[in-house]
Structures are given as C-alpha cells and as structure tokens.
Amino acid sequence: MIEPGEKMIVVVIVLSLILVGIASFMFYLERRLARAEKELKKLQSEKTRENPEGV
Amino acid sequence: MTYLRNNWWKLLGVLLLLYVIAGGLLFEAPQLPVIRETVRNIYFHVGMWFSMMFILFMALIFSLRYLRYFRPEDDLKALSAVKTGLVFGTLGLFTGMVWAHNTWGSFWVNDPKLNGAAVGMLTYLAYMVLRGSVDDADKKARLAAVYNVFAFVLFFVFIMILPRLAQDSIHPGIDGNPALSTGDLDPRMRKVFFPAIAGWMIMAWWIFRIYYRITLLRKGLEELNEND
C-alpha cells in the first residue's frame, strides 16, 4: 500500500495545481467569450441599422 | 452573487475533482493481484470514459433535435459535443494505455474492448471528415446529423455489445454493467468513484459549452464578413 507520505502529497498538490490552472483558464476564457459575444451582437445590430432590409 | 448563482456547478465540478485527486491517491484501496495500486486509475480512466459516453449521448440528442426542427444551433451543439467527446475519448484511451503498460507491460493488448474503443473512435473521426467534405451548409448539417445517429449506435455496438460476446476480456462487465452493480466495486472505492464520475461529467459539459460558444461566435463572425 502506498503510505500517504510526503511523496504522494507532492503528487496530489501538483495535480491539484494543474486542475486549478485549467479551471481558472476556463473561467477566464468564458469571461473573454462573454465580452466577444457582446461585441458581435453590437456589430450585428449596427449592420442591421445600416442596412435594415438586409440587401 | 449572480456570477456564483450561474457558475456554482462549475465550482462543484472542480471541487469534486480536487477531492478525487486527493482521495483517489491517498485513501486506502483494495490490494488485488497484478493490478495492485494501479486500481486507483479507475477514478480517472473510467471517469473520462463515462463522460465521453454522456457527451456523445448528448450529441445524439442534439442531432435528433436538428432532424426534428432543422435549427442550425442544434447542429453546432452536436458538432461541439462530438469534439468534446473525442477529447475525452482520447484521454480515456491514453489513461487506459498507461494503465495497461503498468500492469501487463504493453500499451496495447489484443482485447475486444480496446479494439472496439479504437474502431468506435474512428467512427466519430469519420464524422469530422464527413463534415469537412461537404460544402453546402444545410446539406452538411443534415448528413452529419443522420451520420451521428448511426455513429452512436455503432459506437455502442463496438464498446458494449461486441466485447460482451467475446469469451475473454481484461475489462470487467462481460455479464452485466461494470462498476455500477453492487458487488463490482469495493465499498472503499465507491466514495471516490461516484464523485469522480460526477466531476468528470460536469467538466465535460463545461468544456462542451465553451466549445459551443466559440463555434457560435466564429459562425457569427463569418456571416458578418460574408455580408460585407
């Protein structure tokens, strides 16, 4: 059996840090996406205003 | 506060996986011959594989919905779900290969479930190829949706039905549902295994949503540029 000694705890800490890093990146990505979606919506509405008939 | 209300499930997923990493590596696990400590990989390998099945099932639902209502969003959702499923499938195969190497000394053994999984993954890769080979957007979406239904059925035949017809496999579950029946999993492992399944599934759903939003954004930009 693996003794929950120091080595295993280091592995757990490293893996946890990797997971937290990935999760933080995903949260950051979602924030960036929300901003980009807003920007796109603005561009689309501007376009419709410029060309209401869509021709 | 609103942010937390909308994102609590993502935090829950991360917390569950942190618990799985700590519990999976530090808690006591049963000592089985040959497998020994590598049994802990079940929390990662099986978790990823279950998430892949879940997300591919969702892809099937989106494809069926597309065929019912012909909404382009459903097609994009199916595409994003298949991509996420492929990521989790690759991770599942990779963790399985590392496990096999450490217990049987080889990355790939001639096991019906392994070969079935590989062929199943190829079926989904063909979905991507099919999409890439059709130019017309409507035609592409319809063809892809029909193929996705076929791919899901084929995939389950390859990983669930055919391996059970084989006489011998290194994977459990020849005569039932592996890991979920009462006698299959040691009670000590269950307290990490079930949170692992939930945590990986939440993670898969989260990745799928990000993928979908990126795809939708890209499509919106393309349409905007086309009209210019």
PDB file of C-alpha atoms in Angstrom:
ATOM      1  CA  MET A   1       0.000   0.000   0.000  1.00  0.00           C
ATOM      2  CA  ILE A   2       1.161   3.500  -0.708  1.00  0.00           C
ATOM      3  CA  GLU A   3       1.842   5.246   2.578  1.00  0.00           C
ATOM      4  CA  PRO A   4       0.296   8.673   2.393  1.00  0.00           C
ATOM      5  CA  GLY A   5       3.743  10.065   2.861  1.00  0.00           C
ATOM      6  CA  GLU A   6       5.394  13.177   1.581  1.00  0.00           C
ATOM      7  CA  LYS A   7       5.945  11.994  -1.984  1.00  0.00           C
ATOM      8  CA  MET A   8       2.274  11.220  -2.560  1.00  0.00           C
ATOM      9  CA  ILE A   9       1.248  14.541  -1.087  1.00  0.00           C
ATOM     10  CA  VAL A  10       3.561  16.323  -3.529  1.00  0.00           C
ATOM     11  CA  VAL A  11       1.874  14.446  -6.400  1.00  0.00           C
ATOM     12  CA  VAL A  12      -1.573  15.429  -5.069  1.00  0.00           C
ATOM     13  CA  ILE A  13      -0.518  19.080  -4.763  1.00  0.00           C
ATOM     14  CA  VAL A  14       0.965  19.179  -8.281  1.00  0.00           C
ATOM     15  CA  LEU A  15      -2.117  17.531  -9.853  1.00  0.00           C
ATOM     16  CA  SER A  16      -4.434  19.851  -7.915  1.00  0.00           C
ATOM     17  CA  LEU A  17      -2.483  22.882  -9.107  1.00  0.00           C
ATOM     18  CA  ILE A  18      -2.754  21.681 -12.716  1.00  0.00           C
ATOM     19  CA  LEU A  19      -6.526  21.221 -12.318  1.00  0.00           C
ATOM     20  CA  VAL A  20      -6.963  24.626 -10.683  1.00  0.00           C
ATOM     21  CA  GLY A  21      -4.877  26.140 -13.506  1.00  0.00           C
ATOM     22  CA  ILE A  22      -7.067  24.546 -16.186  1.00  0.00           C
ATOM     23  CA  ALA A  23     -10.260  25.614 -14.373  1.00  0.00           C
ATOM     24  CA  SER A  24      -9.002  29.204 -13.983  1.00  0.00           C
ATOM     25  CA  PHE A  25      -8.172  29.282 -17.685  1.00  0.00           C
ATOM     26  CA  MET A  26     -11.694  28.093 -18.486  1.00  0.00           C
ATOM     27  CA  PHE A  27     -13.244  30.792 -16.274  1.00  0.00           C
ATOM     28  CA  TYR A  28     -11.012  33.387 -17.963  1.00  0.00           C
ATOM     29  CA  LEU A  29     -11.980  32.048 -21.385  1.00  0.00           C
ATOM     30  CA  GLU A  30     -15.676  32.348 -20.523  1.00  0.00           C
ATOM     31  CA  ARG A  31     -15.225  35.964 -19.491  1.00  0.00           C
ATOM     32  CA  ARG A  32     -13.427  36.724 -22.750  1.00  0.00           C
ATOM     33  CA  LEU A  33     -16.158  34.897 -24.685  1.00  0.00           C
ATOM     34  CA  ALA A  34     -18.903  36.911 -22.982  1.00  0.00           C
ATOM     35  CA  ARG A  35     -17.111  40.103 -23.998  1.00  0.00           C
ATOM     36  CA  ALA A  36     -16.683  38.879 -27.603  1.00  0.00           C
ATOM     37  CA  GLU A  37     -20.350  37.838 -27.795  1.00  0.00           C
ATOM     38  CA  LYS A  38     -21.406  41.308 -26.673  1.00  0.00           C
ATOM     39  CA  GLU A  39     -19.136  42.876 -29.287  1.00  0.00           C
ATOM     40  CA  LEU A  40     -20.565  40.636 -32.027  1.00  0.00           C
ATOM     41  CA  LYS A  41     -24.122  41.499 -31.038  1.00  0.00           C
ATOM     42  CA  LYS A  42     -23.238  45.185 -31.245  1.00  0.00           C
ATOM     43  CA  LEU A  43     -21.697  44.756 -34.699  1.00  0.00           C
ATOM     44  CA  GLN A  44     -24.734  42.797 -35.889  1.00  0.00           C
ATOM     45  CA  SER A  45     -27.183  45.429 -34.669  1.00  0.00           C
ATOM     46  CA  GLU A  46     -25.084  48.193 -36.251  1.00  0.00           C
ATOM     47  CA  LYS A  47     -25.198  46.306 -39.520  1.00  0.00           C
ATOM     48  CA  THR A  48     -28.968  45.916 -39.341  1.00  0.00           C
ATOM     49  CA  ARG A  49     -29.328  49.636 -38.637  1.00  0.00           C
ATOM     50  CA  GLU A  50     -27.113  50.496 -41.632  1.00  0.00           C
ATOM     51  CA  ASN A  51     -28.927  48.095 -43.895  1.00  0.00           C
ATOM     52  CA  PRO A  52     -32.397  47.390 -42.470  1.00  0.00           C
ATOM     53  CA  GLU A  53     -33.643  45.402 -45.467  1.00  0.00           C
ATOM     54  CA  GLY A  54     -30.626  43.115 -45.368  1.00  0.00           C
ATOM     55  CA  VAL A  55     -29.864  43.651 -49.071  1.00  0.00           C
TER      56      VAL A  55
ATOM     57  CA  MET B   1     -23.620  36.887  -6.381  1.00  0.00           C
ATOM     58  CA  THR B   2     -25.316  36.404  -9.768  1.00  0.00           C
ATOM     59  CA  TYR B   3     -21.987  35.137 -11.084  1.00  0.00           C
ATOM     60  CA  LEU B   4     -21.907  32.494  -8.357  1.00  0.00           C
ATOM     61  CA  ARG B   5     -25.535  31.550  -8.981  1.00  0.00           C
ATOM     62  CA  ASN B   6     -24.774  30.923 -12.654  1.00  0.00           C
ATOM     63  CA  ASN B   7     -21.478  29.149 -12.135  1.00  0.00           C
ATOM     64  CA  TRP B   8     -21.917  27.109  -8.950  1.00  0.00           C
ATOM     65  CA  TRP B   9     -21.968  23.811 -10.854  1.00  0.00           C
ATOM     66  CA  LYS B  10     -18.569  24.547 -12.411  1.00  0.00           C
ATOM     67  CA  LEU B  11     -17.088  25.188  -8.977  1.00  0.00           C
ATOM     68  CA  LEU B  12     -18.765  21.999  -7.768  1.00  0.00           C
ATOM     69  CA  GLY B  13     -17.110  20.067 -10.605  1.00  0.00           C
ATOM     70  CA  VAL B  14     -13.668  21.471  -9.770  1.00  0.00           C
ATOM     71  CA  LEU B  15     -14.140  20.729  -6.051  1.00  0.00           C
ATOM     72  CA  LEU B  16     -15.283  17.174  -6.815  1.00  0.00           C
ATOM     73  CA  LEU B  17     -12.213  16.574  -8.990  1.00  0.00           C
ATOM     74  CA  LEU B  18      -9.911  18.052  -6.329  1.00  0.00           C
ATOM     75  CA  TYR B  19     -11.466  15.602  -3.865  1.00  0.00           C
ATOM     76  CA  VAL B  20     -10.991  12.794  -6.394  1.00  0.00           C
ATOM     77  CA  ILE B  21      -7.289  13.644  -6.847  1.00  0.00           C
ATOM     78  CA  ALA B  22      -6.677  13.736  -3.089  1.00  0.00           C
ATOM     79  CA  GLY B  23      -8.966  10.825  -2.148  1.00  0.00           C
ATOM     80  CA  GLY B  24      -8.027   8.751  -5.160  1.00  0.00           C
ATOM     81  CA  LEU B  25      -4.326   8.882  -4.387  1.00  0.00           C
ATOM     82  CA  LEU B  26      -4.343   8.947  -0.585  1.00  0.00           C
ATOM     83  CA  PHE B  27      -7.332   6.863   0.574  1.00  0.00           C
ATOM     84  CA  GLU B  28      -6.984   3.160   1.129  1.00  0.00           C
ATOM     85  CA  ALA B  29      -7.633   0.966  -1.919  1.00  0.00           C
ATOM     86  CA  PRO B  30      -8.099  -2.811  -2.172  1.00  0.00           C
ATOM     87  CA  GLN B  31      -4.984  -4.812  -2.970  1.00  0.00           C
ATOM     88  CA  LEU B  32      -5.634  -7.022  -5.976  1.00  0.00           C
ATOM     89  CA  PRO B  33      -3.033  -9.275  -7.577  1.00  0.00           C
ATOM     90  CA  VAL B  34      -1.359  -7.827 -10.714  1.00  0.00           C
ATOM     91  CA  ILE B  35      -3.411  -4.625 -10.601  1.00  0.00           C
ATOM     92  CA  ARG B  36      -2.287  -3.519  -7.129  1.00  0.00           C
ATOM     93  CA  GLU B  37      -2.069   0.262  -6.663  1.00  0.00           C
ATOM     94  CA  THR B  38      -2.884   0.947 -10.315  1.00  0.00           C
ATOM     95  CA  VAL B  39      -6.531   0.256  -9.423  1.00  0.00           C
ATOM     96  CA  ARG B  40      -6.652   3.954  -8.477  1.00  0.00           C
ATOM     97  CA  ASN B  41      -6.608   4.788 -12.175  1.00  0.00           C
ATOM     98  CA  ILE B  42     -10.266   3.701 -12.247  1.00  0.00           C
ATOM     99  CA  TYR B  43     -11.197   7.176 -10.911  1.00  0.00           C
ATOM    100  CA  PHE B  44      -9.593   8.809 -13.931  1.00  0.00           C
ATOM    101  CA  HIS B  45      -9.805   6.290 -16.789  1.00  0.00           C
ATOM    102  CA  VAL B  46     -13.407   5.184 -16.176  1.00  0.00           C
ATOM    103  CA  GLY B  47     -14.499   8.707 -15.224  1.00  0.00           C
ATOM    104  CA  MET B  48     -13.252  10.100 -18.518  1.00  0.00           C
ATOM    105  CA  TRP B  49     -14.784   7.250 -20.475  1.00  0.00           C
ATOM    106  CA  PHE B  50     -18.200   7.702 -18.805  1.00  0.00           C
ATOM    107  CA  SER B  51     -18.049  11.443 -19.529  1.00  0.00           C
ATOM    108  CA  MET B  52     -17.328  10.670 -23.166  1.00  0.00           C
ATOM    109  CA  MET B  53     -20.371   8.384 -23.337  1.00  0.00           C
ATOM    110  CA  PHE B  54     -22.506  11.053 -21.669  1.00  0.00           C
ATOM    111  CA  ILE B  55     -21.401  13.814 -24.022  1.00  0.00           C
ATOM    112  CA  LEU B  56     -21.757  11.585 -27.115  1.00  0.00           C
ATOM    113  CA  PHE B  57     -25.268  10.736 -25.948  1.00  0.00           C
ATOM    114  CA  MET B  58     -25.970  14.465 -25.731  1.00  0.00           C
ATOM    115  CA  ALA B  59     -24.587  14.819 -29.290  1.00  0.00           C
ATOM    116  CA  LEU B  60     -27.129  12.200 -30.388  1.00  0.00           C
ATOM    117  CA  ILE B  61     -29.942  14.164 -28.707  1.00  0.00           C
ATOM    118  CA  PHE B  62     -28.822  17.390 -30.461  1.00  0.00           C
ATOM    119  CA  SER B  63     -28.640  15.621 -33.818  1.00  0.00           C
ATOM    120  CA  LEU B  64     -32.115  14.163 -33.356  1.00  0.00           C
ATOM    121  CA  ARG B  65     -33.366  17.600 -32.382  1.00  0.00           C
ATOM    122  CA  TYR B  66     -31.775  19.035 -35.518  1.00  0.00           C
ATOM    123  CA  LEU B  67     -33.515  16.432 -37.661  1.00  0.00           C
ATOM    124  CA  ARG B  68     -36.814  17.326 -35.982  1.00  0.00           C
ATOM    125  CA  TYR B  69     -36.676  21.160 -36.067  1.00  0.00           C
ATOM    126  CA  PHE B  70     -33.769  21.941 -38.504  1.00  0.00           C
ATOM    127  CA  ARG B  71     -32.292  24.610 -36.241  1.00  0.00           C
ATOM    128  CA  PRO B  72     -28.620  25.310 -37.121  1.00  0.00           C
ATOM    129  CA  GLU B  73     -27.795  25.774 -33.395  1.00  0.00           C
ATOM    130  CA  ASP B  74     -28.612  22.137 -32.731  1.00  0.00           C
ATOM    131  CA  ASP B  75     -26.187  21.059 -35.449  1.00  0.00           C
ATOM    132  CA  LEU B  76     -23.447  23.241 -33.944  1.00  0.00           C
ATOM    133  CA  LYS B  77     -24.228  21.804 -30.498  1.00  0.00           C
ATOM    134  CA  ALA B  78     -23.913  18.262 -31.862  1.00  0.00           C
ATOM    135  CA  LEU B  79     -20.600  19.159 -33.507  1.00  0.00           C
ATOM    136  CA  SER B  80     -19.231  20.685 -30.283  1.00  0.00           C
ATOM    137  CA  ALA B  81     -20.419  17.676 -28.269  1.00  0.00           C
ATOM    138  CA  VAL B  82     -18.711  15.240 -30.665  1.00  0.00           C
ATOM    139  CA  LYS B  83     -15.471  17.257 -30.463  1.00  0.00           C
ATOM    140  CA  THR B  84     -15.623  17.220 -26.648  1.00  0.00           C
ATOM    141  CA  GLY B  85     -16.408  13.503 -26.737  1.00  0.00           C
ATOM    142  CA  LEU B  86     -13.348  12.909 -28.908  1.00  0.00           C
ATOM    143  CA  VAL B  87     -11.157  14.814 -26.429  1.00  0.00           C
ATOM    144  CA  PHE B  88     -12.449  12.724 -23.519  1.00  0.00           C
ATOM    145  CA  GLY B  89     -12.234   9.533 -25.559  1.00  0.00           C
ATOM    146  CA  THR B  90      -8.590  10.237 -26.377  1.00  0.00           C
ATOM    147  CA  LEU B  91      -7.889  10.951 -22.708  1.00  0.00           C
ATOM    148  CA  GLY B  92      -9.691   7.730 -21.761  1.00  0.00           C
ATOM    149  CA  LEU B  93      -7.662   5.725 -24.278  1.00  0.00           C
ATOM    150  CA  PHE B  94      -4.436   7.340 -23.106  1.00  0.00           C
ATOM    151  CA  THR B  95      -5.059   6.688 -19.402  1.00  0.00           C
ATOM    152  CA  GLY B  96      -6.055   3.128 -20.306  1.00  0.00           C
ATOM    153  CA  MET B  97      -2.824   2.644 -22.249  1.00  0.00           C
ATOM    154  CA  VAL B  98      -0.720   3.878 -19.330  1.00  0.00           C
ATOM    155  CA  TRP B  99      -2.646   1.522 -17.047  1.00  0.00           C
ATOM    156  CA  ALA B 100      -2.132  -1.432 -19.385  1.00  0.00           C
ATOM    157  CA  HIS B 101       1.569  -0.655 -19.654  1.00  0.00           C
ATOM    158  CA  ASN B 102       1.964  -0.717 -15.892  1.00  0.00           C
ATOM    159  CA  THR B 103       0.026  -3.918 -15.311  1.00  0.00           C
ATOM    160  CA  TRP B 104       0.504  -6.029 -18.442  1.00  0.00           C
ATOM    161  CA  GLY B 105       3.694  -4.463 -19.714  1.00  0.00           C
ATOM    162  CA  SER B 106       2.255  -3.374 -23.029  1.00  0.00           C
ATOM    163  CA  PHE B 107       0.493  -0.210 -24.149  1.00  0.00           C
ATOM    164  CA  TRP B 108      -1.950  -2.103 -26.311  1.00  0.00           C
ATOM    165  CA  VAL B 109      -3.128  -5.665 -25.790  1.00  0.00           C
ATOM    166  CA  ASN B 110      -5.403  -7.629 -28.057  1.00  0.00           C
ATOM    167  CA  ASP B 111      -8.552  -7.076 -26.044  1.00  0.00           C
ATOM    168  CA  PRO B 112     -12.020  -6.862 -27.636  1.00  0.00           C
ATOM    169  CA  LYS B 113     -12.915  -3.743 -25.659  1.00  0.00           C
ATOM    170  CA  LEU B 114      -9.702  -1.928 -26.607  1.00  0.00           C
ATOM    171  CA  ASN B 115     -10.076  -2.672 -30.289  1.00  0.00           C
ATOM    172  CA  GLY B 116     -13.784  -1.834 -30.122  1.00  0.00           C
ATOM    173  CA  ALA B 117     -12.986   1.508 -28.494  1.00  0.00           C
ATOM    174  CA  ALA B 118     -10.397   2.304 -31.152  1.00  0.00           C
ATOM    175  CA  VAL B 119     -12.799   1.489 -34.002  1.00  0.00           C
ATOM    176  CA  GLY B 120     -15.541   3.442 -32.216  1.00  0.00           C
ATOM    177  CA  MET B 121     -13.299   6.496 -32.012  1.00  0.00           C
ATOM    178  CA  LEU B 122     -12.548   6.156 -35.720  1.00  0.00           C
ATOM    179  CA  THR B 123     -16.308   6.162 -36.369  1.00  0.00           C
ATOM    180  CA  TYR B 124     -16.508   9.575 -34.737  1.00  0.00           C
ATOM    181  CA  LEU B 125     -13.403  10.823 -36.518  1.00  0.00           C
ATOM    182  CA  ALA B 126     -15.202   9.905 -39.736  1.00  0.00           C
ATOM    183  CA  TYR B 127     -17.998  12.256 -38.588  1.00  0.00           C
ATOM    184  CA  MET B 128     -15.493  15.107 -38.662  1.00  0.00           C
ATOM    185  CA  VAL B 129     -14.207  14.016 -42.089  1.00  0.00           C
ATOM    186  CA  LEU B 130     -17.769  13.854 -43.397  1.00  0.00           C
ATOM    187  CA  ARG B 131     -18.447  17.392 -42.224  1.00  0.00           C
ATOM    188  CA  GLY B 132     -15.272  18.615 -43.849  1.00  0.00           C
ATOM    189  CA  SER B 133     -16.125  17.052 -47.189  1.00  0.00           C
ATOM    190  CA  VAL B 134     -19.484  18.781 -47.781  1.00  0.00           C
ATOM    191  CA  ASP B 135     -19.560  22.475 -48.701  1.00  0.00           C
ATOM    192  CA  ASP B 136     -23.244  23.252 -48.621  1.00  0.00           C
ATOM    193  CA  ALA B 137     -24.128  24.199 -45.018  1.00  0.00           C
ATOM    194  CA  ASP B 138     -27.637  22.701 -44.930  1.00  0.00           C
ATOM    195  CA  LYS B 139     -26.596  19.506 -46.633  1.00  0.00           C
ATOM    196  CA  LYS B 140     -23.616  19.210 -44.309  1.00  0.00           C
ATOM    197  CA  ALA B 141     -25.794  19.617 -41.208  1.00  0.00           C
ATOM    198  CA  ARG B 142     -28.379  17.066 -42.365  1.00  0.00           C
ATOM    199  CA  LEU B 143     -25.836  14.480 -43.438  1.00  0.00           C
ATOM    200  CA  ALA B 144     -23.847  14.944 -40.233  1.00  0.00           C
ATOM    201  CA  ALA B 145     -26.962  14.588 -38.067  1.00  0.00           C
ATOM    202  CA  VAL B 146     -28.007  11.355 -39.771  1.00  0.00           C
ATOM    203  CA  TYR B 147     -24.465  10.008 -39.594  1.00  0.00           C
ATOM    204  CA  ASN B 148     -24.226  10.942 -35.908  1.00  0.00           C
ATOM    205  CA  VAL B 149     -27.242   8.758 -35.085  1.00  0.00           C
ATOM    206  CA  PHE B 150     -25.613   5.901 -36.961  1.00  0.00           C
ATOM    207  CA  ALA B 151     -22.224   6.550 -35.298  1.00  0.00           C
ATOM    208  CA  PHE B 152     -23.707   6.456 -31.802  1.00  0.00           C
ATOM    209  CA  VAL B 153     -25.386   3.109 -32.403  1.00  0.00           C
ATOM    210  CA  LEU B 154     -22.227   1.716 -33.995  1.00  0.00           C
ATOM    211  CA  PHE B 155     -20.044   3.007 -31.175  1.00  0.00           C
ATOM    212  CA  PHE B 156     -22.172   1.288 -28.542  1.00  0.00           C
ATOM    213  CA  VAL B 157     -22.141  -1.932 -30.511  1.00  0.00           C
ATOM    214  CA  PHE B 158     -18.331  -1.745 -30.564  1.00  0.00           C
ATOM    215  CA  ILE B 159     -17.771  -0.921 -26.912  1.00  0.00           C
ATOM    216  CA  MET B 160     -20.743  -2.520 -25.149  1.00  0.00           C
ATOM    217  CA  ILE B 161     -22.141  -5.384 -27.198  1.00  0.00           C
ATOM    218  CA  LEU B 162     -19.288  -6.964 -29.162  1.00  0.00           C
ATOM    219  CA  PRO B 163     -16.857  -7.147 -26.173  1.00  0.00           C
ATOM    220  CA  ARG B 164     -19.545  -8.999 -24.216  1.00  0.00           C
ATOM    221  CA  LEU B 165     -19.847 -11.600 -26.914  1.00  0.00           C
ATOM    222  CA  ALA B 166     -16.121 -12.254 -26.629  1.00  0.00           C
ATOM    223  CA  GLN B 167     -15.055 -15.034 -24.300  1.00  0.00           C
ATOM    224  CA  ASP B 168     -12.242 -13.254 -22.563  1.00  0.00           C
ATOM    225  CA  SER B 169     -11.503  -9.630 -21.757  1.00  0.00           C
ATOM    226  CA  ILE B 170      -9.313  -7.705 -19.347  1.00  0.00           C
ATOM    227  CA  HIS B 171     -12.183  -5.325 -18.827  1.00  0.00           C
ATOM    228  CA  PRO B 172     -14.989  -6.132 -16.402  1.00  0.00           C
ATOM    229  CA  GLY B 173     -18.642  -6.296 -17.400  1.00  0.00           C
ATOM    230  CA  ILE B 174     -18.892  -9.320 -19.676  1.00  0.00           C
ATOM    231  CA  ASP B 175     -22.054 -10.331 -17.782  1.00  0.00           C
ATOM    232  CA  GLY B 176     -23.561  -7.060 -16.587  1.00  0.00           C
ATOM    233  CA  ASN B 177     -22.972  -3.371 -16.097  1.00  0.00           C
ATOM    234  CA  PRO B 178     -19.407  -2.953 -14.892  1.00  0.00           C
ATOM    235  CA  ALA B 179     -18.669  -0.857 -11.805  1.00  0.00           C
ATOM    236  CA  LEU B 180     -22.295   0.030 -11.206  1.00  0.00           C
ATOM    237  CA  SER B 181     -23.606  -3.279  -9.809  1.00  0.00           C
ATOM    238  CA  THR B 182     -23.430  -3.662  -6.035  1.00  0.00           C
ATOM    239  CA  GLY B 183     -20.844  -6.407  -5.930  1.00  0.00           C
ATOM    240  CA  ASP B 184     -18.490  -4.972  -8.543  1.00  0.00           C
ATOM    241  CA  LEU B 185     -16.715  -2.210  -6.685  1.00  0.00           C
ATOM    242  CA  ASP B 186     -15.100  -2.259  -3.268  1.00  0.00           C
ATOM    243  CA  PRO B 187     -17.068  -0.011  -0.856  1.00  0.00           C
ATOM    244  CA  ARG B 188     -13.838   1.840  -0.042  1.00  0.00           C
ATOM    245  CA  MET B 189     -13.552   2.865  -3.676  1.00  0.00           C
ATOM    246  CA  ARG B 190     -17.166   3.867  -4.120  1.00  0.00           C
ATOM    247  CA  LYS B 191     -16.812   7.023  -2.045  1.00  0.00           C
ATOM    248  CA  VAL B 192     -14.295   8.345  -4.573  1.00  0.00           C
ATOM    249  CA  PHE B 193     -15.595   6.615  -7.704  1.00  0.00           C
ATOM    250  CA  PHE B 194     -19.076   8.168  -7.761  1.00  0.00           C
ATOM    251  CA  PRO B 195     -17.847  11.743  -7.133  1.00  0.00           C
ATOM    252  CA  ALA B 196     -15.253  11.084  -9.865  1.00  0.00           C
ATOM    253  CA  ILE B 197     -17.963  10.192 -12.396  1.00  0.00           C
ATOM    254  CA  ALA B 198     -19.965  13.307 -11.464  1.00  0.00           C
ATOM    255  CA  GLY B 199     -16.883  15.565 -11.505  1.00  0.00           C
ATOM    256  CA  TRP B 200     -15.671  14.388 -14.910  1.00  0.00           C
ATOM    257  CA  MET B 201     -19.177  14.681 -16.392  1.00  0.00           C
ATOM    258  CA  ILE B 202     -19.503  18.270 -15.140  1.00  0.00           C
ATOM    259  CA  MET B 203     -16.095  19.040 -16.612  1.00  0.00           C
ATOM    260  CA  ALA B 204     -17.134  17.526 -19.976  1.00  0.00           C
ATOM    261  CA  TRP B 205     -20.344  19.569 -20.031  1.00  0.00           C
ATOM    262  CA  TRP B 206     -18.422  22.741 -19.186  1.00  0.00           C
ATOM    263  CA  ILE B 207     -15.865  22.150 -21.961  1.00  0.00           C
ATOM    264  CA  PHE B 208     -18.704  21.390 -24.378  1.00  0.00           C
ATOM    265  CA  ARG B 209     -20.395  24.715 -23.549  1.00  0.00           C
ATOM    266  CA  ILE B 210     -17.177  26.675 -24.127  1.00  0.00           C
ATOM    267  CA  TYR B 211     -16.607  24.822 -27.398  1.00  0.00           C
ATOM    268  CA  TYR B 212     -20.160  25.587 -28.499  1.00  0.00           C
ATOM    269  CA  ARG B 213     -19.885  29.289 -27.677  1.00  0.00           C
ATOM    270  CA  ILE B 214     -16.617  29.535 -29.633  1.00  0.00           C
ATOM    271  CA  THR B 215     -18.199  27.753 -32.625  1.00  0.00           C
ATOM    272  CA  LEU B 216     -21.256  30.036 -32.495  1.00  0.00           C
ATOM    273  CA  LEU B 217     -19.079  33.130 -32.264  1.00  0.00           C
ATOM    274  CA  ARG B 218     -16.972  32.016 -35.217  1.00  0.00           C
ATOM    275  CA  LYS B 219     -20.111  31.396 -37.278  1.00  0.00           C
ATOM    276  CA  GLY B 220     -21.487  34.819 -36.370  1.00  0.00           C
ATOM    277  CA  LEU B 221     -18.256  36.499 -37.436  1.00  0.00           C
ATOM    278  CA  GLU B 222     -18.162  34.565 -40.700  1.00  0.00           C
ATOM    279  CA  GLU B 223     -21.726  35.626 -41.516  1.00  0.00           C
ATOM    280  CA  LEU B 224     -20.869  39.222 -40.708  1.00  0.00           C
ATOM    281  CA  ASN B 225     -17.843  39.158 -43.011  1.00  0.00           C
ATOM    282  CA  GLU B 226     -19.748  37.414 -45.788  1.00  0.00           C
ATOM    283  CA  ASN B 227     -22.335  40.210 -45.845  1.00  0.00           C
ATOM    284  CA  ASP B 228     -19.650  42.878 -46.120  1.00  0.00           C
TER     285      ASP B 228
END
